[in-house]
């Protein structure tokens, strides 16, 4: 029996786990326990003090499901290939660091807007597992917003209305018009990353419904005029990131943070300078088609 401690990190949202070393070869029971803790905590788990190699990170992540970038599965997004780890196609790197030739060691400014990872794909991400290998002394927090509670807090009528809607998620459209174009370069645009998803989806692992629209990648609600779509989205965006639904994670070096993109949005706060190196590695689990 492996002993570890758990502690809630926000009311009803998030669990911190310490005293556990993920190496590889964890028992099925332990893995099932961790995944259950994660679901029960609304899809956020922080596992502290993980000295993970990239291989161990990948092996652990595979217990959640198939990974983007696995040679037998689909790539993450053809246009981010230069941010993928050169030796491990399953690892996407987020960083402000560059190598000796000035090549980025990861995507700088990744996720500096509310989003759900790769929601523009037909099968968007389920879990993302982000390992904080180098953390600025100050700043560089990540915010998480619980979209199950955001849905549950709506009136009955608004729940019914939202459940009738479908929204387009379109990387290029959203990137060009809706957030800091400074963090997106032209090569990021190619590749038909566009999908239609229900605005309310049910997480098959928990049975809970959540809102599934995000300012990062959602371009518009299907079947409405742009004026109508903008009004609906403006209301929902104001609602879904209310402070009551948000947990702000201040990273410790070696944290492994796992979030469920089906019911959680996140936002990377880029308030640190380039003199403060930040280096993170992410494995991304391929989810099901939202329903
Ligand atoms: C991501 C992301 C958040 C961060 O890796 O998907 O959005 O704080 N990163 O780096
Ligand atoms: Mn992200």
PDB file of C-alpha atoms and ligand atoms in Angstrom:
ATOM      1  CA  UNK A   1       0.000   0.000   0.000  1.00  0.00           C
ATOM      2  CA  UNK A   2       1.357   3.373  -1.034  1.00  0.00           C
ATOM      3  CA  UNK A   3       0.729   6.111   1.528  1.00  0.00           C
ATOM      4  CA  UNK A   4       0.231   9.701   0.466  1.00  0.00           C
ATOM      5  CA  UNK A   5      -1.565  12.791   1.746  1.00  0.00           C
ATOM      6  CA  UNK A   6      -4.377  14.649   0.024  1.00  0.00           C
ATOM      7  CA  UNK A   7      -5.746  18.103   0.733  1.00  0.00           C
ATOM      8  CA  UNK A   8      -8.458  20.172  -0.985  1.00  0.00           C
ATOM      9  CA  UNK A   9      -7.077  23.320  -2.632  1.00  0.00           C
ATOM     10  CA  UNK A  10     -10.313  25.234  -3.245  1.00  0.00           C
ATOM     11  CA  UNK A  11     -13.852  24.503  -2.077  1.00  0.00           C
ATOM     12  CA  UNK A  12     -15.141  21.693  -4.267  1.00  0.00           C
ATOM     13  CA  UNK A  13     -12.406  22.196  -6.831  1.00  0.00           C
ATOM     14  CA  UNK A  14      -8.954  20.678  -6.816  1.00  0.00           C
ATOM     15  CA  UNK A  15      -6.932  18.254  -4.724  1.00  0.00           C
ATOM     16  CA  UNK A  16      -3.247  18.458  -3.801  1.00  0.00           C
ATOM     17  CA  UNK A  17      -1.430  15.149  -3.428  1.00  0.00           C
ATOM     18  CA  UNK A  18       1.912  14.873  -1.693  1.00  0.00           C
ATOM     19  CA  UNK A  19       4.167  12.106  -0.459  1.00  0.00           C
ATOM     20  CA  UNK A  20       3.740  10.156  -3.674  1.00  0.00           C
ATOM     21  CA  UNK A  21       6.504   9.425  -6.156  1.00  0.00           C
ATOM     22  CA  UNK A  22       5.427   8.627  -9.658  1.00  0.00           C
ATOM     23  CA  UNK A  23       8.153   6.521 -11.168  1.00  0.00           C
ATOM     24  CA  UNK A  24       6.534   4.018 -13.520  1.00  0.00           C
ATOM     25  CA  UNK A  25       5.107   0.659 -12.753  1.00  0.00           C
ATOM     26  CA  UNK A  26       2.445   2.078 -10.390  1.00  0.00           C
ATOM     27  CA  UNK A  27      -0.152  -0.515  -9.494  1.00  0.00           C
ATOM     28  CA  UNK A  28      -3.492  -0.366 -11.278  1.00  0.00           C
ATOM     29  CA  UNK A  29      -5.132   0.258  -7.898  1.00  0.00           C
ATOM     30  CA  UNK A  30      -3.023   3.309  -7.183  1.00  0.00           C
ATOM     31  CA  UNK A  31      -3.635   4.751 -10.648  1.00  0.00           C
ATOM     32  CA  UNK A  32      -7.379   4.159 -10.311  1.00  0.00           C
ATOM     33  CA  UNK A  33      -7.297   5.885  -6.890  1.00  0.00           C
ATOM     34  CA  UNK A  34      -5.525   8.955  -8.281  1.00  0.00           C
ATOM     35  CA  UNK A  35      -7.893   9.210 -11.237  1.00  0.00           C
ATOM     36  CA  UNK A  36     -10.877   8.902  -8.887  1.00  0.00           C
ATOM     37  CA  UNK A  37      -9.476  11.637  -6.588  1.00  0.00           C
ATOM     38  CA  UNK A  38      -9.035  13.832  -9.655  1.00  0.00           C
ATOM     39  CA  UNK A  39     -12.632  13.291 -10.820  1.00  0.00           C
ATOM     40  CA  UNK A  40     -13.998  13.842  -7.307  1.00  0.00           C
ATOM     41  CA  UNK A  41     -12.090  17.127  -7.119  1.00  0.00           C
ATOM     42  CA  UNK A  42     -13.800  18.491 -10.235  1.00  0.00           C
ATOM     43  CA  UNK A  43     -10.931  17.671 -12.576  1.00  0.00           C
ATOM     44  CA  UNK A  44      -7.915  19.359 -10.940  1.00  0.00           C
ATOM     45  CA  UNK A  45      -5.112  17.481  -9.192  1.00  0.00           C
ATOM     46  CA  UNK A  46      -1.735  18.870  -8.177  1.00  0.00           C
ATOM     47  CA  UNK A  47       0.882  16.223  -7.426  1.00  0.00           C
ATOM     48  CA  UNK A  48       3.827  17.899  -5.702  1.00  0.00           C
ATOM     49  CA  UNK A  49       7.537  17.067  -5.856  1.00  0.00           C
ATOM     50  CA  UNK A  50       7.703  14.925  -8.975  1.00  0.00           C
ATOM     51  CA  UNK A  51      11.208  14.248 -10.273  1.00  0.00           C
ATOM     52  CA  UNK A  52       9.804  12.822 -13.470  1.00  0.00           C
ATOM     53  CA  UNK A  53      11.816  11.960 -16.523  1.00  0.00           C
ATOM     54  CA  UNK A  54      10.001  12.576 -19.805  1.00  0.00           C
ATOM     55  CA  UNK A  55       9.561   8.790 -20.180  1.00  0.00           C
ATOM     56  CA  UNK A  56       7.957   8.536 -16.754  1.00  0.00           C
ATOM     57  CA  UNK A  57       5.717  11.510 -17.474  1.00  0.00           C
ATOM     58  CA  UNK A  58       4.550   9.857 -20.719  1.00  0.00           C
ATOM     59  CA  UNK A  59       4.078   6.440 -19.100  1.00  0.00           C
ATOM     60  CA  UNK A  60       1.987   7.921 -16.279  1.00  0.00           C
ATOM     61  CA  UNK A  61      -0.085  10.045 -18.679  1.00  0.00           C
ATOM     62  CA  UNK A  62      -0.941   6.983 -20.802  1.00  0.00           C
ATOM     63  CA  UNK A  63      -3.036   5.648 -17.915  1.00  0.00           C
ATOM     64  CA  UNK A  64      -5.513   8.462 -18.644  1.00  0.00           C
ATOM     65  CA  UNK A  65      -5.890   7.492 -22.308  1.00  0.00           C
ATOM     66  CA  UNK A  66      -4.140   7.725 -25.695  1.00  0.00           C
ATOM     67  CA  UNK A  67      -1.814  10.696 -26.117  1.00  0.00           C
ATOM     68  CA  UNK A  68      -1.622  13.301 -28.847  1.00  0.00           C
ATOM     69  CA  UNK A  69       1.690  12.856 -30.633  1.00  0.00           C
ATOM     70  CA  UNK A  70       1.967   9.133 -29.965  1.00  0.00           C
ATOM     71  CA  UNK A  71       3.137   7.766 -33.328  1.00  0.00           C
ATOM     72  CA  UNK A  72       0.083   5.450 -33.363  1.00  0.00           C
ATOM     73  CA  UNK A  73      -2.323   8.331 -32.672  1.00  0.00           C
ATOM     74  CA  UNK A  74      -2.985  11.765 -34.160  1.00  0.00           C
ATOM     75  CA  UNK A  75      -0.455  14.598 -33.829  1.00  0.00           C
ATOM     76  CA  UNK A  76      -1.303  17.487 -31.520  1.00  0.00           C
ATOM     77  CA  UNK A  77      -1.587  20.221 -34.140  1.00  0.00           C
ATOM     78  CA  UNK A  78       0.637  20.108 -37.172  1.00  0.00           C
ATOM     79  CA  UNK A  79       1.508  23.757 -36.733  1.00  0.00           C
ATOM     80  CA  UNK A  80       3.051  23.426 -33.282  1.00  0.00           C
ATOM     81  CA  UNK A  81       5.617  20.847 -34.338  1.00  0.00           C
ATOM     82  CA  UNK A  82       8.543  23.090 -33.475  1.00  0.00           C
ATOM     83  CA  UNK A  83       7.440  23.127 -29.839  1.00  0.00           C
ATOM     84  CA  UNK A  84       7.237  19.355 -29.571  1.00  0.00           C
ATOM     85  CA  UNK A  85      10.097  17.708 -27.693  1.00  0.00           C
ATOM     86  CA  UNK A  86      12.665  16.577 -30.303  1.00  0.00           C
ATOM     87  CA  UNK A  87      12.980  13.116 -28.736  1.00  0.00           C
ATOM     88  CA  UNK A  88       9.451  12.617 -27.398  1.00  0.00           C
ATOM     89  CA  UNK A  89       6.597  13.412 -29.811  1.00  0.00           C
ATOM     90  CA  UNK A  90       4.104  13.039 -26.933  1.00  0.00           C
ATOM     91  CA  UNK A  91       5.577  16.057 -25.131  1.00  0.00           C
ATOM     92  CA  UNK A  92       4.551  19.625 -25.924  1.00  0.00           C
ATOM     93  CA  UNK A  93       6.821  22.258 -24.426  1.00  0.00           C
ATOM     94  CA  UNK A  94       5.710  25.606 -23.004  1.00  0.00           C
ATOM     95  CA  UNK A  95       8.577  27.959 -22.279  1.00  0.00           C
ATOM     96  CA  UNK A  96      10.107  31.408 -22.652  1.00  0.00           C
ATOM     97  CA  UNK A  97      13.577  29.848 -22.999  1.00  0.00           C
ATOM     98  CA  UNK A  98      15.655  29.620 -26.171  1.00  0.00           C
ATOM     99  CA  UNK A  99      18.639  27.404 -27.008  1.00  0.00           C
ATOM    100  CA  UNK A 100      22.122  28.610 -28.012  1.00  0.00           C
ATOM    101  CA  UNK A 101      20.972  29.235 -31.593  1.00  0.00           C
ATOM    102  CA  UNK A 102      18.004  31.249 -30.387  1.00  0.00           C
ATOM    103  CA  UNK A 103      15.506  28.490 -31.174  1.00  0.00           C
ATOM    104  CA  UNK A 104      12.557  28.433 -28.756  1.00  0.00           C
ATOM    105  CA  UNK A 105      12.590  25.561 -26.251  1.00  0.00           C
ATOM    106  CA  UNK A 106       8.818  25.732 -26.136  1.00  0.00           C
ATOM    107  CA  UNK A 107       5.881  27.869 -27.028  1.00  0.00           C
ATOM    108  CA  UNK A 108       6.166  31.263 -25.412  1.00  0.00           C
ATOM    109  CA  UNK A 109       2.919  32.814 -24.231  1.00  0.00           C
ATOM    110  CA  UNK A 110       1.001  29.552 -24.670  1.00  0.00           C
ATOM    111  CA  UNK A 111      -2.491  29.720 -23.261  1.00  0.00           C
ATOM    112  CA  UNK A 112      -2.414  33.361 -22.126  1.00  0.00           C
ATOM    113  CA  UNK A 113      -6.195  33.516 -22.547  1.00  0.00           C
ATOM    114  CA  UNK A 114      -9.058  31.371 -21.223  1.00  0.00           C
ATOM    115  CA  UNK A 115      -9.203  28.114 -23.160  1.00  0.00           C
ATOM    116  CA  UNK A 116      -9.658  24.366 -23.117  1.00  0.00           C
ATOM    117  CA  UNK A 117      -6.774  22.557 -24.806  1.00  0.00           C
ATOM    118  CA  UNK A 118      -7.292  21.867 -28.520  1.00  0.00           C
ATOM    119  CA  UNK A 119     -11.080  22.386 -28.302  1.00  0.00           C
ATOM    120  CA  UNK A 120     -10.938  23.061 -32.060  1.00  0.00           C
ATOM    121  CA  UNK A 121     -10.288  19.376 -32.757  1.00  0.00           C
ATOM    122  CA  UNK A 122     -13.047  16.875 -33.411  1.00  0.00           C
ATOM    123  CA  UNK A 123     -11.802  14.917 -30.430  1.00  0.00           C
ATOM    124  CA  UNK A 124     -10.469  17.600 -28.087  1.00  0.00           C
ATOM    125  CA  UNK A 125      -8.203  16.942 -25.149  1.00  0.00           C
ATOM    126  CA  UNK A 126      -9.352  15.044 -22.108  1.00  0.00           C
ATOM    127  CA  UNK A 127      -6.616  15.365 -19.441  1.00  0.00           C
ATOM    128  CA  UNK A 128      -3.600  17.633 -19.794  1.00  0.00           C
ATOM    129  CA  UNK A 129      -0.680  16.787 -17.502  1.00  0.00           C
ATOM    130  CA  UNK A 130       1.682  19.743 -17.144  1.00  0.00           C
ATOM    131  CA  UNK A 131       4.987  19.290 -15.350  1.00  0.00           C
ATOM    132  CA  UNK A 132       6.580  22.476 -14.005  1.00  0.00           C
ATOM    133  CA  UNK A 133      10.299  21.912 -14.467  1.00  0.00           C
ATOM    134  CA  UNK A 134      11.433  25.517 -14.087  1.00  0.00           C
ATOM    135  CA  UNK A 135       9.245  28.133 -12.412  1.00  0.00           C
ATOM    136  CA  UNK A 136       9.775  31.909 -12.142  1.00  0.00           C
ATOM    137  CA  UNK A 137      10.477  33.117  -8.607  1.00  0.00           C
ATOM    138  CA  UNK A 138       7.465  35.374  -8.866  1.00  0.00           C
ATOM    139  CA  UNK A 139       4.520  35.130 -11.263  1.00  0.00           C
ATOM    140  CA  UNK A 140       3.649  32.606 -13.947  1.00  0.00           C
ATOM    141  CA  UNK A 141       0.557  31.270 -12.158  1.00  0.00           C
ATOM    142  CA  UNK A 142      -2.109  29.280 -13.999  1.00  0.00           C
ATOM    143  CA  UNK A 143      -5.824  29.952 -13.435  1.00  0.00           C
ATOM    144  CA  UNK A 144      -8.436  27.205 -13.682  1.00  0.00           C
ATOM    145  CA  UNK A 145     -12.205  27.726 -13.977  1.00  0.00           C
ATOM    146  CA  UNK A 146     -14.677  24.980 -13.079  1.00  0.00           C
ATOM    147  CA  UNK A 147     -17.165  24.737 -15.935  1.00  0.00           C
ATOM    148  CA  UNK A 148     -19.311  22.108 -14.229  1.00  0.00           C
ATOM    149  CA  UNK A 149     -20.140  24.466 -11.374  1.00  0.00           C
ATOM    150  CA  UNK A 150     -20.522  27.308 -13.894  1.00  0.00           C
ATOM    151  CA  UNK A 151     -23.177  25.247 -15.681  1.00  0.00           C
ATOM    152  CA  UNK A 152     -24.850  24.167 -12.447  1.00  0.00           C
ATOM    153  CA  UNK A 153     -25.151  27.799 -11.292  1.00  0.00           C
ATOM    154  CA  UNK A 154     -27.288  28.753 -14.321  1.00  0.00           C
ATOM    155  CA  UNK A 155     -31.065  29.023 -14.021  1.00  0.00           C
ATOM    156  CA  UNK A 156     -33.157  26.126 -15.251  1.00  0.00           C
ATOM    157  CA  UNK A 157     -34.259  28.131 -18.281  1.00  0.00           C
ATOM    158  CA  UNK A 158     -30.710  29.142 -19.197  1.00  0.00           C
ATOM    159  CA  UNK A 159     -29.566  25.517 -18.826  1.00  0.00           C
ATOM    160  CA  UNK A 160     -32.272  24.428 -21.277  1.00  0.00           C
ATOM    161  CA  UNK A 161     -31.372  27.215 -23.710  1.00  0.00           C
ATOM    162  CA  UNK A 162     -27.624  26.514 -23.570  1.00  0.00           C
ATOM    163  CA  UNK A 163     -28.222  22.794 -24.003  1.00  0.00           C
ATOM    164  CA  UNK A 164     -29.813  23.509 -27.396  1.00  0.00           C
ATOM    165  CA  UNK A 165     -26.711  25.336 -28.717  1.00  0.00           C
ATOM    166  CA  UNK A 166     -23.714  24.256 -30.757  1.00  0.00           C
ATOM    167  CA  UNK A 167     -20.581  26.386 -31.118  1.00  0.00           C
ATOM    168  CA  UNK A 168     -17.769  26.495 -33.650  1.00  0.00           C
ATOM    169  CA  UNK A 169     -14.256  26.202 -32.295  1.00  0.00           C
ATOM    170  CA  UNK A 170     -11.825  27.579 -34.853  1.00  0.00           C
ATOM    171  CA  UNK A 171      -8.176  28.101 -34.043  1.00  0.00           C
ATOM    172  CA  UNK A 172      -7.405  30.482 -36.877  1.00  0.00           C
ATOM    173  CA  UNK A 173     -10.533  32.604 -36.607  1.00  0.00           C
ATOM    174  CA  UNK A 174     -10.202  32.931 -32.844  1.00  0.00           C
ATOM    175  CA  UNK A 175      -6.470  33.593 -32.938  1.00  0.00           C
ATOM    176  CA  UNK A 176      -6.815  36.347 -35.507  1.00  0.00           C
ATOM    177  CA  UNK A 177      -9.677  38.194 -33.876  1.00  0.00           C
ATOM    178  CA  UNK A 178     -10.005  37.290 -30.248  1.00  0.00           C
ATOM    179  CA  UNK A 179      -6.760  37.332 -28.405  1.00  0.00           C
ATOM    180  CA  UNK A 180      -3.241  38.648 -28.363  1.00  0.00           C
ATOM    181  CA  UNK A 181      -2.169  38.110 -31.947  1.00  0.00           C
ATOM    182  CA  UNK A 182       1.347  38.838 -30.709  1.00  0.00           C
ATOM    183  CA  UNK A 183       1.598  35.315 -29.306  1.00  0.00           C
ATOM    184  CA  UNK A 184       0.444  33.607 -32.492  1.00  0.00           C
ATOM    185  CA  UNK A 185       2.607  33.531 -35.604  1.00  0.00           C
ATOM    186  CA  UNK A 186       1.475  32.920 -39.177  1.00  0.00           C
ATOM    187  CA  UNK A 187       2.807  29.342 -39.244  1.00  0.00           C
ATOM    188  CA  UNK A 188       0.446  28.518 -36.355  1.00  0.00           C
ATOM    189  CA  UNK A 189      -2.555  29.151 -38.595  1.00  0.00           C
ATOM    190  CA  UNK A 190      -2.519  26.369 -41.172  1.00  0.00           C
ATOM    191  CA  UNK A 191      -4.198  23.037 -40.806  1.00  0.00           C
ATOM    192  CA  UNK A 192      -7.988  23.212 -40.623  1.00  0.00           C
ATOM    193  CA  UNK A 193      -8.328  23.159 -36.866  1.00  0.00           C
ATOM    194  CA  UNK A 194     -12.072  23.744 -36.737  1.00  0.00           C
ATOM    195  CA  UNK A 195     -14.927  21.768 -35.145  1.00  0.00           C
ATOM    196  CA  UNK A 196     -18.560  22.113 -34.077  1.00  0.00           C
ATOM    197  CA  UNK A 197     -19.298  21.078 -30.479  1.00  0.00           C
ATOM    198  CA  UNK A 198     -22.292  21.242 -28.116  1.00  0.00           C
ATOM    199  CA  UNK A 199     -22.212  24.216 -25.713  1.00  0.00           C
ATOM    200  CA  UNK A 200     -23.148  21.889 -22.859  1.00  0.00           C
ATOM    201  CA  UNK A 201     -21.354  18.562 -22.691  1.00  0.00           C
ATOM    202  CA  UNK A 202     -21.501  15.637 -20.301  1.00  0.00           C
ATOM    203  CA  UNK A 203     -18.308  14.216 -18.856  1.00  0.00           C
ATOM    204  CA  UNK A 204     -18.734  10.460 -19.386  1.00  0.00           C
ATOM    205  CA  UNK A 205     -16.473   9.689 -16.409  1.00  0.00           C
ATOM    206  CA  UNK A 206     -18.442  11.716 -13.869  1.00  0.00           C
ATOM    207  CA  UNK A 207     -21.860  12.156 -15.465  1.00  0.00           C
ATOM    208  CA  UNK A 208     -21.609  15.901 -14.754  1.00  0.00           C
ATOM    209  CA  UNK A 209     -22.581  18.485 -17.354  1.00  0.00           C
ATOM    210  CA  UNK A 210     -20.402  21.498 -18.033  1.00  0.00           C
ATOM    211  CA  UNK A 211     -20.245  24.546 -20.266  1.00  0.00           C
ATOM    212  CA  UNK A 212     -17.945  23.991 -23.231  1.00  0.00           C
ATOM    213  CA  UNK A 213     -17.168  27.307 -24.912  1.00  0.00           C
ATOM    214  CA  UNK A 214     -13.977  29.314 -24.440  1.00  0.00           C
ATOM    215  CA  UNK A 215     -12.732  32.774 -25.446  1.00  0.00           C
ATOM    216  CA  UNK A 216      -9.500  31.290 -26.795  1.00  0.00           C
ATOM    217  CA  UNK A 217     -10.915  29.091 -29.522  1.00  0.00           C
ATOM    218  CA  UNK A 218     -14.703  29.461 -29.818  1.00  0.00           C
ATOM    219  CA  UNK A 219     -15.504  31.635 -32.834  1.00  0.00           C
ATOM    220  CA  UNK A 220     -19.314  31.735 -32.764  1.00  0.00           C
ATOM    221  CA  UNK A 221     -22.556  29.974 -31.878  1.00  0.00           C
ATOM    222  CA  UNK A 222     -23.953  28.061 -34.826  1.00  0.00           C
ATOM    223  CA  UNK A 223     -27.183  29.285 -36.444  1.00  0.00           C
ATOM    224  CA  UNK A 224     -27.321  32.812 -35.008  1.00  0.00           C
ATOM    225  CA  UNK A 225     -26.434  36.232 -36.432  1.00  0.00           C
ATOM    226  CA  UNK A 226     -23.010  37.410 -35.359  1.00  0.00           C
ATOM    227  CA  UNK A 227     -24.650  40.047 -33.163  1.00  0.00           C
ATOM    228  CA  UNK A 228     -26.749  37.399 -31.414  1.00  0.00           C
ATOM    229  CA  UNK A 229     -23.824  35.023 -31.089  1.00  0.00           C
ATOM    230  CA  UNK A 230     -21.620  37.745 -29.599  1.00  0.00           C
ATOM    231  CA  UNK A 231     -24.270  38.634 -27.006  1.00  0.00           C
ATOM    232  CA  UNK A 232     -24.788  35.027 -25.958  1.00  0.00           C
ATOM    233  CA  UNK A 233     -21.038  34.437 -25.702  1.00  0.00           C
ATOM    234  CA  UNK A 234     -20.471  37.709 -23.828  1.00  0.00           C
ATOM    235  CA  UNK A 235     -22.963  36.630 -21.181  1.00  0.00           C
ATOM    236  CA  UNK A 236     -21.484  33.133 -20.920  1.00  0.00           C
ATOM    237  CA  UNK A 237     -17.870  34.349 -20.806  1.00  0.00           C
ATOM    238  CA  UNK A 238     -18.727  36.776 -18.004  1.00  0.00           C
ATOM    239  CA  UNK A 239     -20.470  34.018 -16.108  1.00  0.00           C
ATOM    240  CA  UNK A 240     -18.066  31.133 -16.574  1.00  0.00           C
ATOM    241  CA  UNK A 241     -14.989  32.793 -15.053  1.00  0.00           C
ATOM    242  CA  UNK A 242     -16.646  34.229 -11.941  1.00  0.00           C
ATOM    243  CA  UNK A 243     -14.151  34.197  -9.073  1.00  0.00           C
ATOM    244  CA  UNK A 244     -16.282  31.573  -7.293  1.00  0.00           C
ATOM    245  CA  UNK A 245     -15.413  29.072 -10.040  1.00  0.00           C
ATOM    246  CA  UNK A 246     -11.706  29.925 -10.293  1.00  0.00           C
ATOM    247  CA  UNK A 247      -8.660  28.375  -8.620  1.00  0.00           C
ATOM    248  CA  UNK A 248      -5.329  30.146  -9.106  1.00  0.00           C
ATOM    249  CA  UNK A 249      -2.350  27.819  -9.032  1.00  0.00           C
ATOM    250  CA  UNK A 250       0.987  29.213  -7.887  1.00  0.00           C
ATOM    251  CA  UNK A 251       3.516  26.710  -9.146  1.00  0.00           C
ATOM    252  CA  UNK A 252       6.155  25.018  -7.087  1.00  0.00           C
ATOM    253  CA  UNK A 253       9.017  23.499  -9.021  1.00  0.00           C
ATOM    254  CA  UNK A 254       8.269  19.829  -9.841  1.00  0.00           C
ATOM    255  CA  UNK A 255       4.491  20.156  -9.559  1.00  0.00           C
ATOM    256  CA  UNK A 256       2.577  17.898 -11.900  1.00  0.00           C
ATOM    257  CA  UNK A 257      -0.798  19.546 -12.505  1.00  0.00           C
ATOM    258  CA  UNK A 258      -3.551  17.507 -14.144  1.00  0.00           C
ATOM    259  CA  UNK A 259      -6.717  19.148 -15.432  1.00  0.00           C
ATOM    260  CA  UNK A 260      -9.761  17.804 -17.243  1.00  0.00           C
ATOM    261  CA  UNK A 261     -10.309  19.926 -20.351  1.00  0.00           C
ATOM    262  CA  UNK A 262     -13.863  18.605 -20.648  1.00  0.00           C
ATOM    263  CA  UNK A 263     -14.943  20.515 -17.537  1.00  0.00           C
ATOM    264  CA  UNK A 264     -12.131  22.984 -16.773  1.00  0.00           C
ATOM    265  CA  UNK A 265     -10.828  26.038 -18.646  1.00  0.00           C
ATOM    266  CA  UNK A 266      -7.399  27.484 -17.901  1.00  0.00           C
ATOM    267  CA  UNK A 267      -5.409  30.696 -18.373  1.00  0.00           C
ATOM    268  CA  UNK A 268      -1.635  31.142 -18.189  1.00  0.00           C
ATOM    269  CA  UNK A 269      -0.674  34.446 -16.547  1.00  0.00           C
ATOM    270  CA  UNK A 270       2.368  35.843 -18.380  1.00  0.00           C
ATOM    271  CA  UNK A 271       3.383  38.449 -15.810  1.00  0.00           C
ATOM    272  CA  UNK A 272       7.043  37.409 -15.488  1.00  0.00           C
ATOM    273  CA  UNK A 273       9.986  38.666 -17.491  1.00  0.00           C
ATOM    274  CA  UNK A 274      12.169  36.793 -19.967  1.00  0.00           C
ATOM    275  CA  UNK A 275      14.992  36.932 -17.409  1.00  0.00           C
ATOM    276  CA  UNK A 276      12.873  34.567 -15.343  1.00  0.00           C
ATOM    277  CA  UNK A 277      13.064  31.200 -17.106  1.00  0.00           C
ATOM    278  CA  UNK A 278       9.889  29.124 -17.141  1.00  0.00           C
ATOM    279  CA  UNK A 279       9.934  25.631 -18.643  1.00  0.00           C
ATOM    280  CA  UNK A 280       7.014  23.199 -18.619  1.00  0.00           C
ATOM    281  CA  UNK A 281       6.360  19.888 -20.362  1.00  0.00           C
ATOM    282  CA  UNK A 282       2.839  18.733 -21.176  1.00  0.00           C
ATOM    283  CA  UNK A 283       1.296  15.412 -22.141  1.00  0.00           C
ATOM    284  CA  UNK A 284      -2.161  15.730 -23.658  1.00  0.00           C
ATOM    285  CA  UNK A 285      -4.708  12.921 -23.599  1.00  0.00           C
ATOM    286  CA  UNK A 286      -7.030  12.502 -26.582  1.00  0.00           C
ATOM    287  CA  UNK A 287     -10.647  12.677 -25.441  1.00  0.00           C
ATOM    288  CA  UNK A 288     -13.934  11.547 -26.936  1.00  0.00           C
ATOM    289  CA  UNK A 289     -16.163  13.548 -29.257  1.00  0.00           C
ATOM    290  CA  UNK A 290     -18.124  15.917 -26.973  1.00  0.00           C
ATOM    291  CA  UNK A 291     -21.787  14.989 -26.459  1.00  0.00           C
TER     292      UNK A 291
HETATM  293  C1  LIG B   1      -0.993  24.510 -21.476  1.00  0.00           C
HETATM  294  C2  LIG B   1      -1.164  25.878 -20.994  1.00  0.00           C
HETATM  295  C3  LIG B   1      -0.552  26.997 -18.992  1.00  0.00           C
HETATM  296  C4  LIG B   1       0.680  27.525 -18.360  1.00  0.00           C
HETATM  297  O1  LIG B   1       0.103  23.960 -21.266  1.00  0.00           O
HETATM  298  O2  LIG B   1      -1.934  23.947 -22.030  1.00  0.00           O
HETATM  299  O3  LIG B   1      -2.130  26.503 -21.328  1.00  0.00           O
HETATM  300  O4  LIG B   1       0.530  28.143 -17.292  1.00  0.00           O
HETATM  301  N1  LIG B   1      -0.233  26.292 -20.138  1.00  0.00           N
HETATM  302  O5  LIG B   1       1.761  27.358 -18.912  1.00  0.00           O
HETATM  303 MN1  LIG B   2      -3.524  25.111 -22.455  1.00  0.00          MN
END
